[in-house]
Each structure stands twice: as structure tokens, then as C-alpha cells.
mmCIF file of C-alpha atoms in Angstrom:
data_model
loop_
_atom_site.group_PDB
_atom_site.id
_atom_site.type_symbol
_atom_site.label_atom_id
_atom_site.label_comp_id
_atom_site.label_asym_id
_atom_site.label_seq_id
_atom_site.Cartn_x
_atom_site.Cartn_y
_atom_site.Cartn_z
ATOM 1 C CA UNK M 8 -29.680 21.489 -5.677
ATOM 2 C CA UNK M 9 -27.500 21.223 -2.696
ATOM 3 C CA UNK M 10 -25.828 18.283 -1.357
ATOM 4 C CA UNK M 11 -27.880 18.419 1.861
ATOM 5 C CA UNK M 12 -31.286 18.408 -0.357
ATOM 6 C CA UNK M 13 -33.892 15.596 -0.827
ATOM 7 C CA UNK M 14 -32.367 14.385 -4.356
ATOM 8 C CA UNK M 15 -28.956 14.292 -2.938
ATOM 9 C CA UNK M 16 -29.800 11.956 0.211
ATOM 10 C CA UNK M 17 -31.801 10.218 -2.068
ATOM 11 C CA UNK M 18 -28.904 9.486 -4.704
ATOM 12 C CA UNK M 19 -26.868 8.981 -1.937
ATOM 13 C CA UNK M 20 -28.712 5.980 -0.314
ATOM 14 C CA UNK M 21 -29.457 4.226 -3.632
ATOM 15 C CA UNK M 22 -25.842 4.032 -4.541
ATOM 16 C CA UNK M 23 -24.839 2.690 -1.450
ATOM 17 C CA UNK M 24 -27.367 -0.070 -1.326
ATOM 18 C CA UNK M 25 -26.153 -0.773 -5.484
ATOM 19 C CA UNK M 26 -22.646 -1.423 -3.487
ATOM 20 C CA UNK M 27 -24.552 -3.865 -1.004
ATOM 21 C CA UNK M 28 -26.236 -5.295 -3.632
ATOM 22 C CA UNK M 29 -23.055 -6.258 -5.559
ATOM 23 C CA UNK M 30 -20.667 -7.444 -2.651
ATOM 24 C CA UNK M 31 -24.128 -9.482 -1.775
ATOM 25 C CA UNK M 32 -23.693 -11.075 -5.128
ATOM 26 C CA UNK M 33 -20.366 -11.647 -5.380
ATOM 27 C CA UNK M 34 -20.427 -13.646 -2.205
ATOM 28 C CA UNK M 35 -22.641 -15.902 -3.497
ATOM 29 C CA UNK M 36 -20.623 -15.925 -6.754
ATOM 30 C CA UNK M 37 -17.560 -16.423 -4.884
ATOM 31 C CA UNK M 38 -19.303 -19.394 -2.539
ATOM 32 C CA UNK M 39 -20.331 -21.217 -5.842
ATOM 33 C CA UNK M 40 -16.971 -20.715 -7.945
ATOM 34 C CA UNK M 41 -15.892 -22.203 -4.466
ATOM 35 C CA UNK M 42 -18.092 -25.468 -4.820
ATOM 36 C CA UNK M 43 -18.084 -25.916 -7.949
ATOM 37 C CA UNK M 44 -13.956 -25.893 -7.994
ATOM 38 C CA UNK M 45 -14.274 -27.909 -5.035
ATOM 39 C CA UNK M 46 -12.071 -25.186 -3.031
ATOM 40 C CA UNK M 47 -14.219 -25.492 0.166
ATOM 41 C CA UNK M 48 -16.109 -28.942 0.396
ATOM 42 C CA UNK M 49 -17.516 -28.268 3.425
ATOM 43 C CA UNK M 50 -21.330 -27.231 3.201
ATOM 44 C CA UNK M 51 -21.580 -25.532 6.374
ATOM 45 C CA UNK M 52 -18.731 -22.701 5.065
ATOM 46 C CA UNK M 53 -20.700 -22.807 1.855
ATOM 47 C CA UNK M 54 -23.851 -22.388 3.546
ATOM 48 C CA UNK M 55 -22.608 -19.592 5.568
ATOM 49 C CA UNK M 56 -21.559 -17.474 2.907
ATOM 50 C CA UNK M 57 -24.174 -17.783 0.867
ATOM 51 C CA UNK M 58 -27.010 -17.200 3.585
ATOM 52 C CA UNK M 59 -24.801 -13.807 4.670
ATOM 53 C CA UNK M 60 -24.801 -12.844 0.698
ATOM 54 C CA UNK M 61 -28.497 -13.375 0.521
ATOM 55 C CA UNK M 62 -29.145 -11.001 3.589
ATOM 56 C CA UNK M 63 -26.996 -8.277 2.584
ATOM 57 C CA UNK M 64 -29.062 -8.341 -0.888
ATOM 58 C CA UNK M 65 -32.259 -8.362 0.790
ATOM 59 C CA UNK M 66 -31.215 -5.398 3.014
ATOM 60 C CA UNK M 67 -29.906 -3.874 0.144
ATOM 61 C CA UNK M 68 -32.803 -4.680 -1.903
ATOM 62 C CA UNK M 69 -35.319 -3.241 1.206
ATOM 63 C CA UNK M 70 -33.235 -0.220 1.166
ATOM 64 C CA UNK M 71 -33.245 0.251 -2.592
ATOM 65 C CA UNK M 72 -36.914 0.364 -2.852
ATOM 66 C CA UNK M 73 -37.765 2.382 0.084
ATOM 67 C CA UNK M 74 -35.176 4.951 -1.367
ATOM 68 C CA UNK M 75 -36.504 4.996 -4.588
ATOM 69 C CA UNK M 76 -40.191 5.471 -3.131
ATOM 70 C CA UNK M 77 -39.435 7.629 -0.381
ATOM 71 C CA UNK M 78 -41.445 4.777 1.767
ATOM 72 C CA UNK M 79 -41.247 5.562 5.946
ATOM 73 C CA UNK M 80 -42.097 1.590 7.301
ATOM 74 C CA UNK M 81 -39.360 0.227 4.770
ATOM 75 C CA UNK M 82 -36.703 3.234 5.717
ATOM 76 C CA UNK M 83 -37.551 2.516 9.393
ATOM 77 C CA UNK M 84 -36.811 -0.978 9.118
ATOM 78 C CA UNK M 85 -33.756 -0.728 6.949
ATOM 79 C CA UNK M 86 -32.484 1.641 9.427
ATOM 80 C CA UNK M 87 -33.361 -0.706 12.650
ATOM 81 C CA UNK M 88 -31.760 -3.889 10.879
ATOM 82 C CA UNK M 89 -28.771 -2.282 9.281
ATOM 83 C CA UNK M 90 -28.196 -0.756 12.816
ATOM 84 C CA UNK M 91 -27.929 -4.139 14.514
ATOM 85 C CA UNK M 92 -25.917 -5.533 11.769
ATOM 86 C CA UNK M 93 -23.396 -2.946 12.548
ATOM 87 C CA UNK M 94 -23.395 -2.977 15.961
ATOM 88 C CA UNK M 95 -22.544 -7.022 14.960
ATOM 89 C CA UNK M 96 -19.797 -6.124 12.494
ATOM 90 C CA UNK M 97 -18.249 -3.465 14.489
ATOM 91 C CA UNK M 98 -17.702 -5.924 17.584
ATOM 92 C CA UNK M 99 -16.600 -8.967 15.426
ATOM 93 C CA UNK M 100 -14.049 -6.872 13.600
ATOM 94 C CA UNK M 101 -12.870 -5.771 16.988
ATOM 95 C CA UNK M 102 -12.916 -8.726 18.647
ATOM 96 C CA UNK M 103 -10.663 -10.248 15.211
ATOM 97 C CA UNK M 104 -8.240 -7.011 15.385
ATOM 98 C CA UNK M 105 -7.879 -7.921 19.532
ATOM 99 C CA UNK M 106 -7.259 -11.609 19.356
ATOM 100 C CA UNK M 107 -4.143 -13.276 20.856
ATOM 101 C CA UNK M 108 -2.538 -16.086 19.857
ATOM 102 C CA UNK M 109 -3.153 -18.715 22.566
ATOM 103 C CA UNK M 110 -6.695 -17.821 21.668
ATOM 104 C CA UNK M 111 -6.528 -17.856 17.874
ATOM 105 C CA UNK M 112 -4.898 -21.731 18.367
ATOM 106 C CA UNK M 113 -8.104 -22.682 19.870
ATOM 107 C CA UNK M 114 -10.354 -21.244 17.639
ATOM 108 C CA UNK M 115 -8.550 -23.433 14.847
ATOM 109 C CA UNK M 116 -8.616 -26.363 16.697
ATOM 110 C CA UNK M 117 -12.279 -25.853 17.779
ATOM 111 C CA UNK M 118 -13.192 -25.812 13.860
ATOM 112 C CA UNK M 119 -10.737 -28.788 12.894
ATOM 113 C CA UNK M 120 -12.425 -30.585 15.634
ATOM 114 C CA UNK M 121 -15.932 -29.910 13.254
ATOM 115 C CA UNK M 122 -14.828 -30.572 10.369
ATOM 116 C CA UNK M 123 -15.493 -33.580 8.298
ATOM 117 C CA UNK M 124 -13.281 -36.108 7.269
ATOM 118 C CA UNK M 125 -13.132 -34.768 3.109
ATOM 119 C CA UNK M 126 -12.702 -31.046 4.386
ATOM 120 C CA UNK M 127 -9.656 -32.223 6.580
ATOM 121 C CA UNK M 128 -8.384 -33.994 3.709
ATOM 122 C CA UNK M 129 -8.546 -31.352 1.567
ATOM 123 C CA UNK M 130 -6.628 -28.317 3.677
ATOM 124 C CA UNK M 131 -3.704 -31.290 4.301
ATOM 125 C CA UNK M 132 -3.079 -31.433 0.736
ATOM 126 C CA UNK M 133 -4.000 -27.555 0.070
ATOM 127 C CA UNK M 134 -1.712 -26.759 3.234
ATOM 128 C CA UNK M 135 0.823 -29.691 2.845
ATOM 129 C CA UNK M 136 0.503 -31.100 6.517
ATOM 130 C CA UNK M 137 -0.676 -34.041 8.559
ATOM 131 C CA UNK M 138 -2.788 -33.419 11.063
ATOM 132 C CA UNK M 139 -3.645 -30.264 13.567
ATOM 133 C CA UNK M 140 -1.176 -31.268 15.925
ATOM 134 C CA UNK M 141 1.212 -33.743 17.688
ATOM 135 C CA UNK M 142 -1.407 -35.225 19.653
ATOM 136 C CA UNK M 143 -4.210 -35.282 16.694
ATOM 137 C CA UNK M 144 -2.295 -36.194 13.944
ATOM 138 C CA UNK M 145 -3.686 -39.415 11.792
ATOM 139 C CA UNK M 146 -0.207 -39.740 9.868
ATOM 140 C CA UNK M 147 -1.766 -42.942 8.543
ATOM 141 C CA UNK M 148 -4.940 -41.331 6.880
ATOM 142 C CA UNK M 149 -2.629 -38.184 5.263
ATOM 143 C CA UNK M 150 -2.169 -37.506 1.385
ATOM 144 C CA UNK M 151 -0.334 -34.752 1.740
ATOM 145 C CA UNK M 152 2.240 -34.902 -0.363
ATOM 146 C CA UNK M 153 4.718 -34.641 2.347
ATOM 147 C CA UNK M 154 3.930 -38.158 3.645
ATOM 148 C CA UNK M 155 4.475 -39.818 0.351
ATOM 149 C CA UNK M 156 7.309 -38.562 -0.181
ATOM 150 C CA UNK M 157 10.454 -38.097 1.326
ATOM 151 C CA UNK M 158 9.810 -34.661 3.073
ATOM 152 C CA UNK M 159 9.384 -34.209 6.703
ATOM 153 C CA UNK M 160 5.264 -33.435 7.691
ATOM 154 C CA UNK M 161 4.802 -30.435 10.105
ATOM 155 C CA UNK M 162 1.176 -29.984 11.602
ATOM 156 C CA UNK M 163 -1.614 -28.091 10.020
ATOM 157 C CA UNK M 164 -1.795 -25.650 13.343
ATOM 158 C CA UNK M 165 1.717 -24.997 12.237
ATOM 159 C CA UNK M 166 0.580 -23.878 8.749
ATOM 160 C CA UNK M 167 -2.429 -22.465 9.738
ATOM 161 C CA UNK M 168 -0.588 -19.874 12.729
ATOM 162 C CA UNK M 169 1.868 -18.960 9.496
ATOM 163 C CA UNK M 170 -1.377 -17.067 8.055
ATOM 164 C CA UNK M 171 -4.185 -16.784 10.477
ATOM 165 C CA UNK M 172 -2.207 -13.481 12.364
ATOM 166 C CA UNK M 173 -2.079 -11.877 8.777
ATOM 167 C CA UNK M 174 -5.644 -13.550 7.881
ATOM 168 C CA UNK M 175 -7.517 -11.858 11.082
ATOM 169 C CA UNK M 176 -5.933 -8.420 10.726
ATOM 170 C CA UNK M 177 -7.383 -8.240 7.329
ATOM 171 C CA UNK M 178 -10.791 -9.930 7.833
ATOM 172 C CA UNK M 179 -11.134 -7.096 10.707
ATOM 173 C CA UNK M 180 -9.824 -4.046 9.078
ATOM 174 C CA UNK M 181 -12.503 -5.048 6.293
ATOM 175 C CA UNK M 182 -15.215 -5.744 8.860
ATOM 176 C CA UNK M 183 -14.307 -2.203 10.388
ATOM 177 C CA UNK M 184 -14.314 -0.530 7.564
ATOM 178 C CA UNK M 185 -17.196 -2.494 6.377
ATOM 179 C CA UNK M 186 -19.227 -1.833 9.512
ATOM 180 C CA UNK M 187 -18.818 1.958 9.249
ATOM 181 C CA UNK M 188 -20.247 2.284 5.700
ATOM 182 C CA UNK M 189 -23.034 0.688 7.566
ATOM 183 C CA UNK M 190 -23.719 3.462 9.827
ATOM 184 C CA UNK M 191 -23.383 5.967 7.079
ATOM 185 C CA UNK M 192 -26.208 3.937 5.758
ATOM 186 C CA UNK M 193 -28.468 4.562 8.952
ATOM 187 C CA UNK M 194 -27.341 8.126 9.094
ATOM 188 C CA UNK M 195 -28.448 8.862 5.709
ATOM 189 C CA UNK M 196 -31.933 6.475 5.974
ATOM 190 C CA UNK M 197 -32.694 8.710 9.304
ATOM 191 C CA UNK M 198 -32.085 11.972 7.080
ATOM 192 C CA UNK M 199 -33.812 11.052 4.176
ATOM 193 C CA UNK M 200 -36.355 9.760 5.907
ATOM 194 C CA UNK M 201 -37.472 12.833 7.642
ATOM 195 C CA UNK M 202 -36.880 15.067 4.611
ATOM 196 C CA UNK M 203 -39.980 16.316 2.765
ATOM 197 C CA UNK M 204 -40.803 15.500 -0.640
ATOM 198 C CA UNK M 205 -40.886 18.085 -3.245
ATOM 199 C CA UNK M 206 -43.075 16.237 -5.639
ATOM 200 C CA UNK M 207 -45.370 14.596 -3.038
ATOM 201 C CA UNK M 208 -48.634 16.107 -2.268
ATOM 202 C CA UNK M 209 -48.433 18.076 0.745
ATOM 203 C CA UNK M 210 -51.677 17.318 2.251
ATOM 204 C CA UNK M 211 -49.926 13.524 2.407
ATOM 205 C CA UNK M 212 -48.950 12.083 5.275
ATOM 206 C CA UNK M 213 -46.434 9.517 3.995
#
């Protein structure tokens, strides 16, 4: 059998939905292990990362079984949502890759400014800083362990800027990368899709 052939696309598209499937779960593994260690106390980063692992295992899941079954409505849909989650990735990784500095400052103080109280707490001890910046910094609220002792306390945007350069060139490199496994994943839905079953009965429509 050829690689072109109805067993090969087949093969092809289950594997790469058993990849889905697992970097679905381990985002939900890793946004646990993260509450549970009380890494990120914020809900709404928990939430997040364990509502985009559930998708990607329910697309992966959806793509799995039509696959496996050779079934048209559940390849078409795969392909339709799978194509608008990479046309998502794609311009998020660009737009992470593109991003200057001026603009990545606001961005971090946009989500300090929504952050709760226990979540700030926690990145000025993680981070070792008071504060986001000269004009927001509650020096009198800190335990950092810079303020109790007898260290000088630079700002958290400080910190942050240190990493978020770095941070944002790998978050869209993955995203790219991510994105175009994505479209692989359309390209071999559409092919498999329209390629005739051996086994089936050819009087069949589906």
C-alpha cells in the first residue's frame, strides 16, 4: 500500500489527533499540578487553560472517531473547526513574534491591573519585587523578600520585561509551529475524506 492510499491517510490522521489528544491532556495536567502547588492562584489563568485543553481533546476526540469510521459530517466538521482554530493560532503567534516593547509594557500592566490581590502577592514573592511600577507600587502591602530585608526593591514591570521578550518569542514560535500541524490536519481530513473505501460497500453513499 502506498503512502498516498486510504490506510495511509487514515493512519496518518489518527496519529495526529493521538498527539492532540495528549498535549490536550497535559494541559489540563499541567493547569492542576499548577493549582494544586498553588503556582498560579488565579482561577481565570486556571480556567483558561483548562477550557483550551478540553477543546483540543474534543477536536481531537471528533477527529479520532471520524478517522477511525471513515464518517463525512464528523470529517467535515473537524476540518471547518480545526481550520478556524488555525487561522486563530497562526495570527496570535504572529501577532506575539511582531510585538514591540512599548506594547508588550502595556499588555503587562493591563493584566496586573486584573489581577487579584493573592495573585499579585504571589508573582512579588515568585519575582522578588514590589509593585508594577513607580507610580503603582504598594511598598506597604509587599512580602517580597526584598522589602524585609535589607535589599533594594525594583518593580515587577522591571522583572517581568527581563523575560517577557524571551517568553513571547517562544510562546509564538510554538503557536507557529503549532498552528501549521493544524493545517496538515485539514489537508489530510479533506484527502481522506474524499478517498473511497476499500472495504465499504460500493453501492454506499457514505
Amino acid at each position: 500500500m502506498v503512502c498516498g492510499g486510504f490506510a495511509c491517510s487514515r493512519n496518518a490522521l489518527c496519529a495526529l489527533n493521538v498527539v492532540y489528544v495528549l498535549v490536550g491532556l497535559l494541559l489540563i495536567g499541567v493547569a492542576a499540578w499548577g493549582k494544586g502547588f498553588g503556582i498560579v492562584s488565579s482561577i481565570h489563568i486556571i480556567g483558561g487553560v483548562r477550557a483550551v485543553g478540553f477543546f483540543l481533546l474534543l477536536i481531537a476526540i471528533v477527529g479520532l472517531i471520524g478517522a477511525v469510521n471513515h464518517h463525512q459530517v464528523m470529517l467535515f466538521f473537524y476540518m471547518i473547526i480545526l481550520g478556524l482554530v488555525f487561522l486563530f493560532q497562526f495570527g496570535v503567534s504572529c501577532s506575539c513574534l511582531a510585538l514591540s516593547k512599548r506594547k508588550e509594557e502595556s499588555l503587562l500592566s493591563s493584566a496586573w491591573g486584573m489581577l487579584d490581590n493573592e495573585t499579585r502577592s504571589t508573582w512579588e514573592k515568585s519575582l522578588n519585587c514590589c509593585g508594577f511600577s513607580n507610580k503603582s507600587t504598594p511598598k506597604d502591602n509587599c512580602n517580597a523578600a526584598c522589602w524585609n530585608s535589607s535589599s533594594v526593591c525594583v518593580t515587577c514591570v522591571t522583572k517581568m520585561m527581563e523575560h517577557a521578550d524571551e517568553a513571547l518569542k517562544i510562546l509564538g514560535g510554538v503557536r507557529l509551529f503549532f498552528s501549521f500541524t493544524e493545517i496538515l490536519g485539514v489537508w489530510l481530513a479533506m484527502r481522506y475524506r474524499n478517498q473511497k473505501d476499500p472495504r465499504a460497500n460500493p453501492s454506499a453513499f457514505l
